[in-house]
Amino acid sequence: MIASADALTAFAAGAARTTTLALDTEFMREKTYRAELCLVQLADGANAVCVDPLAIADLAPLVPLLTSADIVKIMHAARQDLEVLLPAVGLVTPVFDTQIAAALAGHPAQVGYAELARRLLGVELPKAHTRADWSRRPLSAEEQEYALDDVRHLGALRDRLLETLRAQGRLAWLEEELATLANADALRVAPEDAWKKVKGLPALDPARQELAKQLAAWRERRAADRNRPRGWILDDAVLREIVLRLPRSTGALEALPEMQESVVRKCGDELLALVDASGIADPPPALPRRERPDPAQVALVKKLADISNEVAKQLEISGEVLATRRELEKLAGGRRDVSLLRGWRADVVGQKLLAAL
């Protein structure tokens, strides 16, 4: 366990000579907007260590390692870890994500680290501390060992996956997929785009859609300012109800299903002001009727899905790795700005799909 600035500087100096660095994190975010970084695990081939960011306020000694173009950071399901590390050390790059590589090699799209270690290395990893409180100190010896196991096998997994992908001729595919991790903007949520993460909004008229954007942006800013989970500020279900029912008074706000009294007390005036500022008439226009799916469109999406699934079967990869249903629906609807028509996917399936339209 590295718990002092001097020890961290010494480790970083030694690890600077490596060409690969296994990396993982443990964090907590149940009660905060920003994840609390609780542990950083690193393995440089010779040493596996836990860095304690709760004891070391400044992780600057890690920045040259984690941002060096000459050191590949090996991670598994890296996106959340990259998001958590971004404020502390900047964008970690370049990254080799063993989950992404495994999916291209024919393993399940979301294969877990422990399962991949079992499949490729015959290693059985313990699961006893999956739900440990990583903010608690001191960590037990067993918890530290569990955390270190998360990086001890990443180098071997990378070697096995590279061997397989090289034999399959898919290293170029991997390079394309890993490039998507080098975008810092994708790791942040802009308040103006926060509404896109609200699930379950039906087709809305333009005015209600704009109100949904404004409500989600307000919630995002308030959550960030107070460092509280966005759901504590305003639950998704309540946000949807405001957009659909358009309450104009405190009483109407209180009557919404699942609305908490504390939210009305603390934020009611602001929420009502956002509804008022939307300019939607009172009484409001009726919600758009949900139209039945066009049978021809449904049939076309199924046709495209059948083609994609057949290609995936031939390639021995998961169908969702090749094409998601959402992408197929966009393509069937006339969109051409889809991943299916770019890069390696365009070569293996994109042209077949276009020919079927």
mmCIF file with all atom_site columns, C-alpha atoms in Angstrom, residues 23-164:
data_model
loop_
_atom_site.group_PDB
_atom_site.id
_atom_site.type_symbol
_atom_site.label_atom_id
_atom_site.label_alt_id
_atom_site.label_comp_id
_atom_site.label_asym_id
_atom_site.label_entity_id
_atom_site.label_seq_id
_atom_site.pdbx_PDB_ins_code
_atom_site.Cartn_x
_atom_site.Cartn_y
_atom_site.Cartn_z
_atom_site.occupancy
_atom_site.B_iso_or_equiv
_atom_site.pdbx_formal_charge
_atom_site.auth_seq_id
_atom_site.auth_comp_id
_atom_site.auth_asym_id
_atom_site.auth_atom_id
_atom_site.pdbx_PDB_model_num
ATOM 1   C CA . LEU A 1 23  ? -4.388  -0.128  -14.081 1.00 0.00 ? 23  LEU A CA 1
ATOM 2   C CA . ASP A 1 24  ? -7.642  -0.317  -12.136 1.00 0.00 ? 24  ASP A CA 1
ATOM 3   C CA . THR A 1 25  ? -9.489  1.793   -9.576  1.00 0.00 ? 25  THR A CA 1
ATOM 4   C CA . GLU A 1 26  ? -11.909 1.408   -6.719  1.00 0.00 ? 26  GLU A CA 1
ATOM 5   C CA . PHE A 1 27  ? -14.335 4.239   -6.096  1.00 0.00 ? 27  PHE A CA 1
ATOM 6   C CA . MET A 1 28  ? -17.570 5.143   -4.340  1.00 0.00 ? 28  MET A CA 1
ATOM 7   C CA . ARG A 1 29  ? -20.346 7.263   -5.831  1.00 0.00 ? 29  ARG A CA 1
ATOM 8   C CA . GLU A 1 30  ? -23.567 6.217   -4.101  1.00 0.00 ? 30  GLU A CA 1
ATOM 9   C CA . LYS A 1 31  ? -23.842 9.465   -2.108  1.00 0.00 ? 31  LYS A CA 1
ATOM 10  C CA . THR A 1 32  ? -22.054 11.926  -4.381  1.00 0.00 ? 32  THR A CA 1
ATOM 11  C CA . TYR A 1 33  ? -22.266 13.361  -7.892  1.00 0.00 ? 33  TYR A CA 1
ATOM 12  C CA . ARG A 1 34  ? -18.530 13.016  -8.449  1.00 0.00 ? 34  ARG A CA 1
ATOM 13  C CA . ALA A 1 35  ? -17.099 9.593   -7.776  1.00 0.00 ? 35  ALA A CA 1
ATOM 14  C CA . GLU A 1 36  ? -14.765 9.434   -4.776  1.00 0.00 ? 36  GLU A CA 1
ATOM 15  C CA . LEU A 1 37  ? -11.527 7.815   -5.880  1.00 0.00 ? 37  LEU A CA 1
ATOM 16  C CA . CYS A 1 38  ? -10.623 5.393   -3.091  1.00 0.00 ? 38  CYS A CA 1
ATOM 17  C CA . LEU A 1 39  ? -7.842  3.253   -4.538  1.00 0.00 ? 39  LEU A CA 1
ATOM 18  C CA . VAL A 1 40  ? -5.619  3.071   -7.618  1.00 0.00 ? 40  VAL A CA 1
ATOM 19  C CA . GLN A 1 41  ? -4.105  -0.317  -8.405  1.00 0.00 ? 41  GLN A CA 1
ATOM 20  C CA . LEU A 1 42  ? -1.052  -0.504  -10.650 1.00 0.00 ? 42  LEU A CA 1
ATOM 21  C CA . ALA A 1 43  ? 1.214   -3.302  -11.882 1.00 0.00 ? 43  ALA A CA 1
ATOM 22  C CA . ASP A 1 44  ? 4.339   -2.668  -13.934 1.00 0.00 ? 44  ASP A CA 1
ATOM 23  C CA . GLY A 1 45  ? 5.355   -6.291  -14.397 1.00 0.00 ? 45  GLY A CA 1
ATOM 24  C CA . ALA A 1 46  ? 7.708   -6.372  -11.431 1.00 0.00 ? 46  ALA A CA 1
ATOM 25  C CA . ASN A 1 47  ? 5.475   -4.847  -8.779  1.00 0.00 ? 47  ASN A CA 1
ATOM 26  C CA . ALA A 1 48  ? 1.760   -4.636  -8.049  1.00 0.00 ? 48  ALA A CA 1
ATOM 27  C CA . VAL A 1 49  ? 0.773   -1.819  -5.711  1.00 0.00 ? 49  VAL A CA 1
ATOM 28  C CA . CYS A 1 50  ? -2.255  -0.045  -4.273  1.00 0.00 ? 50  CYS A CA 1
ATOM 29  C CA . VAL A 1 51  ? -2.063  3.740   -4.176  1.00 0.00 ? 51  VAL A CA 1
ATOM 30  C CA . ASP A 1 52  ? -4.173  5.370   -1.469  1.00 0.00 ? 52  ASP A CA 1
ATOM 31  C CA . PRO A 1 53  ? -5.616  8.647   -2.840  1.00 0.00 ? 53  PRO A CA 1
ATOM 32  C CA . LEU A 1 54  ? -7.357  9.246   0.505   1.00 0.00 ? 54  LEU A CA 1
ATOM 33  C CA . ALA A 1 55  ? -3.927  9.567   2.115   1.00 0.00 ? 55  ALA A CA 1
ATOM 34  C CA . ILE A 1 56  ? -2.173  11.263  -0.842  1.00 0.00 ? 56  ILE A CA 1
ATOM 35  C CA . ALA A 1 57  ? -4.021  14.383  -1.921  1.00 0.00 ? 57  ALA A CA 1
ATOM 36  C CA . ASP A 1 58  ? -1.892  15.030  -5.005  1.00 0.00 ? 58  ASP A CA 1
ATOM 37  C CA . LEU A 1 59  ? -1.488  12.205  -7.524  1.00 0.00 ? 59  LEU A CA 1
ATOM 38  C CA . ALA A 1 60  ? 0.745   14.334  -9.775  1.00 0.00 ? 60  ALA A CA 1
ATOM 39  C CA . PRO A 1 61  ? 3.596   11.751  -9.748  1.00 0.00 ? 61  PRO A CA 1
ATOM 40  C CA . LEU A 1 62  ? 1.280   9.390   -11.650 1.00 0.00 ? 62  LEU A CA 1
ATOM 41  C CA . VAL A 1 63  ? 0.495   11.874  -14.424 1.00 0.00 ? 63  VAL A CA 1
ATOM 42  C CA . PRO A 1 64  ? 3.618   11.183  -16.545 1.00 0.00 ? 64  PRO A CA 1
ATOM 43  C CA . LEU A 1 65  ? 2.942   7.445   -16.337 1.00 0.00 ? 65  LEU A CA 1
ATOM 44  C CA . LEU A 1 66  ? -0.751  7.558   -17.075 1.00 0.00 ? 66  LEU A CA 1
ATOM 45  C CA . THR A 1 67  ? -0.512  10.053  -19.922 1.00 0.00 ? 67  THR A CA 1
ATOM 46  C CA . SER A 1 68  ? 2.714   8.866   -21.556 1.00 0.00 ? 68  SER A CA 1
ATOM 47  C CA . ALA A 1 69  ? 2.306   7.827   -25.172 1.00 0.00 ? 69  ALA A CA 1
ATOM 48  C CA . ASP A 1 70  ? 5.109   5.291   -24.632 1.00 0.00 ? 70  ASP A CA 1
ATOM 49  C CA . ILE A 1 71  ? 3.319   3.333   -21.894 1.00 0.00 ? 71  ILE A CA 1
ATOM 50  C CA . VAL A 1 72  ? 0.187   1.339   -22.735 1.00 0.00 ? 72  VAL A CA 1
ATOM 51  C CA . LYS A 1 73  ? -2.264  1.265   -19.839 1.00 0.00 ? 73  LYS A CA 1
ATOM 52  C CA . ILE A 1 74  ? -3.985  -2.131  -19.652 1.00 0.00 ? 74  ILE A CA 1
ATOM 53  C CA . MET A 1 75  ? -7.496  -1.943  -18.179 1.00 0.00 ? 75  MET A CA 1
ATOM 54  C CA . HIS A 1 76  ? -10.726 -3.921  -18.196 1.00 0.00 ? 76  HIS A CA 1
ATOM 55  C CA . ALA A 1 77  ? -14.027 -2.163  -18.959 1.00 0.00 ? 77  ALA A CA 1
ATOM 56  C CA . ALA A 1 78  ? -12.080 1.070   -18.750 1.00 0.00 ? 78  ALA A CA 1
ATOM 57  C CA . ARG A 1 79  ? -14.663 3.787   -19.351 1.00 0.00 ? 79  ARG A CA 1
ATOM 58  C CA . GLN A 1 80  ? -15.817 4.330   -15.758 1.00 0.00 ? 80  GLN A CA 1
ATOM 59  C CA . ASP A 1 81  ? -12.257 4.210   -14.458 1.00 0.00 ? 81  ASP A CA 1
ATOM 60  C CA . LEU A 1 82  ? -11.181 6.759   -17.053 1.00 0.00 ? 82  LEU A CA 1
ATOM 61  C CA . GLU A 1 83  ? -14.046 9.031   -16.010 1.00 0.00 ? 83  GLU A CA 1
ATOM 62  C CA . VAL A 1 84  ? -13.071 8.777   -12.331 1.00 0.00 ? 84  VAL A CA 1
ATOM 63  C CA . LEU A 1 85  ? -9.377  9.372   -13.014 1.00 0.00 ? 85  LEU A CA 1
ATOM 64  C CA . LEU A 1 86  ? -9.930  12.341  -15.348 1.00 0.00 ? 86  LEU A CA 1
ATOM 65  C CA . PRO A 1 87  ? -10.157 15.046  -12.635 1.00 0.00 ? 87  PRO A CA 1
ATOM 66  C CA . ALA A 1 88  ? -7.193  13.602  -10.741 1.00 0.00 ? 88  ALA A CA 1
ATOM 67  C CA . VAL A 1 89  ? -4.624  12.911  -13.476 1.00 0.00 ? 89  VAL A CA 1
ATOM 68  C CA . GLY A 1 90  ? -6.148  13.990  -16.789 1.00 0.00 ? 90  GLY A CA 1
ATOM 69  C CA . LEU A 1 91  ? -7.018  11.712  -19.676 1.00 0.00 ? 91  LEU A CA 1
ATOM 70  C CA . VAL A 1 92  ? -5.335  8.315   -19.340 1.00 0.00 ? 92  VAL A CA 1
ATOM 71  C CA . THR A 1 93  ? -3.966  7.313   -22.730 1.00 0.00 ? 93  THR A CA 1
ATOM 72  C CA . PRO A 1 94  ? -3.186  5.106   -24.602 1.00 0.00 ? 94  PRO A CA 1
ATOM 73  C CA . VAL A 1 95  ? -5.429  2.354   -23.218 1.00 0.00 ? 95  VAL A CA 1
ATOM 74  C CA . PHE A 1 96  ? -5.707  -1.345  -24.019 1.00 0.00 ? 96  PHE A CA 1
ATOM 75  C CA . ASP A 1 97  ? -9.144  -2.474  -22.830 1.00 0.00 ? 97  ASP A CA 1
ATOM 76  C CA . THR A 1 98  ? -9.245  -6.241  -22.344 1.00 0.00 ? 98  THR A CA 1
ATOM 77  C CA . GLN A 1 99  ? -13.062 -6.276  -22.424 1.00 0.00 ? 99  GLN A CA 1
ATOM 78  C CA . ILE A 1 100 ? -13.131 -4.588  -25.836 1.00 0.00 ? 100 ILE A CA 1
ATOM 79  C CA . ALA A 1 101 ? -10.394 -6.872  -27.141 1.00 0.00 ? 101 ALA A CA 1
ATOM 80  C CA . ALA A 1 102 ? -12.166 -9.955  -25.778 1.00 0.00 ? 102 ALA A CA 1
ATOM 81  C CA . ALA A 1 103 ? -15.422 -9.021  -27.509 1.00 0.00 ? 103 ALA A CA 1
ATOM 82  C CA . LEU A 1 104 ? -13.633 -8.719  -30.852 1.00 0.00 ? 104 LEU A CA 1
ATOM 83  C CA . ALA A 1 105 ? -11.977 -12.086 -30.227 1.00 0.00 ? 105 ALA A CA 1
ATOM 84  C CA . GLY A 1 106 ? -15.343 -13.804 -29.812 1.00 0.00 ? 106 GLY A CA 1
ATOM 85  C CA . HIS A 1 107 ? -16.063 -13.627 -26.087 1.00 0.00 ? 107 HIS A CA 1
ATOM 86  C CA . PRO A 1 108 ? -19.344 -12.168 -24.730 1.00 0.00 ? 108 PRO A CA 1
ATOM 87  C CA . ALA A 1 109 ? -19.643 -8.423  -25.318 1.00 0.00 ? 109 ALA A CA 1
ATOM 88  C CA . GLN A 1 110 ? -19.631 -7.539  -21.607 1.00 0.00 ? 110 GLN A CA 1
ATOM 89  C CA . VAL A 1 111 ? -17.438 -10.365 -20.325 1.00 0.00 ? 111 VAL A CA 1
ATOM 90  C CA . GLY A 1 112 ? -16.206 -9.675  -16.797 1.00 0.00 ? 112 GLY A CA 1
ATOM 91  C CA . TYR A 1 113 ? -12.575 -9.622  -15.724 1.00 0.00 ? 113 TYR A CA 1
ATOM 92  C CA . ALA A 1 114 ? -12.859 -12.668 -13.467 1.00 0.00 ? 114 ALA A CA 1
ATOM 93  C CA . GLU A 1 115 ? -14.627 -14.693 -16.155 1.00 0.00 ? 115 GLU A CA 1
ATOM 94  C CA . LEU A 1 116 ? -12.033 -13.715 -18.759 1.00 0.00 ? 116 LEU A CA 1
ATOM 95  C CA . ALA A 1 117 ? -9.198  -14.692 -16.416 1.00 0.00 ? 117 ALA A CA 1
ATOM 96  C CA . ARG A 1 118 ? -10.889 -18.045 -15.885 1.00 0.00 ? 118 ARG A CA 1
ATOM 97  C CA . ARG A 1 119 ? -11.411 -18.621 -19.614 1.00 0.00 ? 119 ARG A CA 1
ATOM 98  C CA . LEU A 1 120 ? -7.990  -17.575 -20.854 1.00 0.00 ? 120 LEU A CA 1
ATOM 99  C CA . LEU A 1 121 ? -5.646  -18.166 -17.908 1.00 0.00 ? 121 LEU A CA 1
ATOM 100 C CA . GLY A 1 122 ? -7.401  -20.821 -15.837 1.00 0.00 ? 122 GLY A CA 1
ATOM 101 C CA . VAL A 1 123 ? -7.269  -18.453 -12.847 1.00 0.00 ? 123 VAL A CA 1
ATOM 102 C CA . GLU A 1 124 ? -10.114 -18.490 -10.337 1.00 0.00 ? 124 GLU A CA 1
ATOM 103 C CA . LEU A 1 125 ? -10.398 -15.087 -8.668  1.00 0.00 ? 125 LEU A CA 1
ATOM 104 C CA . PRO A 1 126 ? -12.142 -14.711 -5.284  1.00 0.00 ? 126 PRO A CA 1
ATOM 105 C CA . LYS A 1 127 ? -15.382 -12.719 -5.092  1.00 0.00 ? 127 LYS A CA 1
ATOM 106 C CA . ALA A 1 128 ? -15.553 -12.150 -1.336  1.00 0.00 ? 128 ALA A CA 1
ATOM 107 C CA . HIS A 1 129 ? -14.913 -8.390  -1.464  1.00 0.00 ? 129 HIS A CA 1
ATOM 108 C CA . THR A 1 130 ? -16.950 -7.421  -4.511  1.00 0.00 ? 130 THR A CA 1
ATOM 109 C CA . ARG A 1 131 ? -19.049 -5.039  -2.411  1.00 0.00 ? 131 ARG A CA 1
ATOM 110 C CA . ALA A 1 132 ? -16.344 -3.809  -0.043  1.00 0.00 ? 132 ALA A CA 1
ATOM 111 C CA . ASP A 1 133 ? -16.433 -0.237  1.274   1.00 0.00 ? 133 ASP A CA 1
ATOM 112 C CA . TRP A 1 134 ? -13.245 1.020   -0.337  1.00 0.00 ? 134 TRP A CA 1
ATOM 113 C CA . SER A 1 135 ? -13.435 4.345   1.498   1.00 0.00 ? 135 SER A CA 1
ATOM 114 C CA . ARG A 1 136 ? -12.961 2.614   4.852   1.00 0.00 ? 136 ARG A CA 1
ATOM 115 C CA . ARG A 1 137 ? -9.521  2.588   6.420   1.00 0.00 ? 137 ARG A CA 1
ATOM 116 C CA . PRO A 1 138 ? -7.560  0.583   7.178   1.00 0.00 ? 138 PRO A CA 1
ATOM 117 C CA . LEU A 1 139 ? -8.212  -1.925  4.427   1.00 0.00 ? 139 LEU A CA 1
ATOM 118 C CA . SER A 1 140 ? -7.663  -5.504  5.485   1.00 0.00 ? 140 SER A CA 1
ATOM 119 C CA . ALA A 1 141 ? -4.871  -7.592  3.981   1.00 0.00 ? 141 ALA A CA 1
ATOM 120 C CA . GLU A 1 142 ? -7.520  -9.673  2.202   1.00 0.00 ? 142 GLU A CA 1
ATOM 121 C CA . GLU A 1 143 ? -9.101  -6.561  0.681   1.00 0.00 ? 143 GLU A CA 1
ATOM 122 C CA . GLN A 1 144 ? -5.719  -5.342  -0.544  1.00 0.00 ? 144 GLN A CA 1
ATOM 123 C CA . GLU A 1 145 ? -5.000  -8.718  -2.129  1.00 0.00 ? 145 GLU A CA 1
ATOM 124 C CA . TYR A 1 146 ? -8.419  -8.710  -3.791  1.00 0.00 ? 146 TYR A CA 1
ATOM 125 C CA . ALA A 1 147 ? -7.730  -5.238  -5.203  1.00 0.00 ? 147 ALA A CA 1
ATOM 126 C CA . LEU A 1 148 ? -4.270  -6.226  -6.433  1.00 0.00 ? 148 LEU A CA 1
ATOM 127 C CA . ASP A 1 149 ? -5.687  -9.282  -8.196  1.00 0.00 ? 149 ASP A CA 1
ATOM 128 C CA . ASP A 1 150 ? -7.566  -6.833  -10.432 1.00 0.00 ? 150 ASP A CA 1
ATOM 129 C CA . VAL A 1 151 ? -4.275  -5.808  -12.062 1.00 0.00 ? 151 VAL A CA 1
ATOM 130 C CA . ARG A 1 152 ? -2.030  -8.851  -11.606 1.00 0.00 ? 152 ARG A CA 1
ATOM 131 C CA . HIS A 1 153 ? -3.461  -10.724 -14.616 1.00 0.00 ? 153 HIS A CA 1
ATOM 132 C CA . LEU A 1 154 ? -4.157  -7.881  -17.046 1.00 0.00 ? 154 LEU A CA 1
ATOM 133 C CA . GLY A 1 155 ? -0.764  -8.163  -18.769 1.00 0.00 ? 155 GLY A CA 1
ATOM 134 C CA . ALA A 1 156 ? -1.201  -11.879 -19.422 1.00 0.00 ? 156 ALA A CA 1
ATOM 135 C CA . LEU A 1 157 ? -4.739  -11.301 -20.697 1.00 0.00 ? 157 LEU A CA 1
ATOM 136 C CA . ARG A 1 158 ? -3.484  -8.648  -23.106 1.00 0.00 ? 158 ARG A CA 1
ATOM 137 C CA . ASP A 1 159 ? -0.820  -11.039 -24.453 1.00 0.00 ? 159 ASP A CA 1
ATOM 138 C CA . ARG A 1 160 ? -3.371  -13.819 -25.040 1.00 0.00 ? 160 ARG A CA 1
ATOM 139 C CA . LEU A 1 161 ? -5.887  -11.492 -26.684 1.00 0.00 ? 161 LEU A CA 1
ATOM 140 C CA . LEU A 1 162 ? -3.301  -9.890  -28.950 1.00 0.00 ? 162 LEU A CA 1
ATOM 141 C CA . GLU A 1 163 ? -2.186  -13.353 -30.054 1.00 0.00 ? 163 GLU A CA 1
ATOM 142 C CA . THR A 1 164 ? -5.761  -14.327 -30.907 1.00 0.00 ? 164 THR A CA 1
#
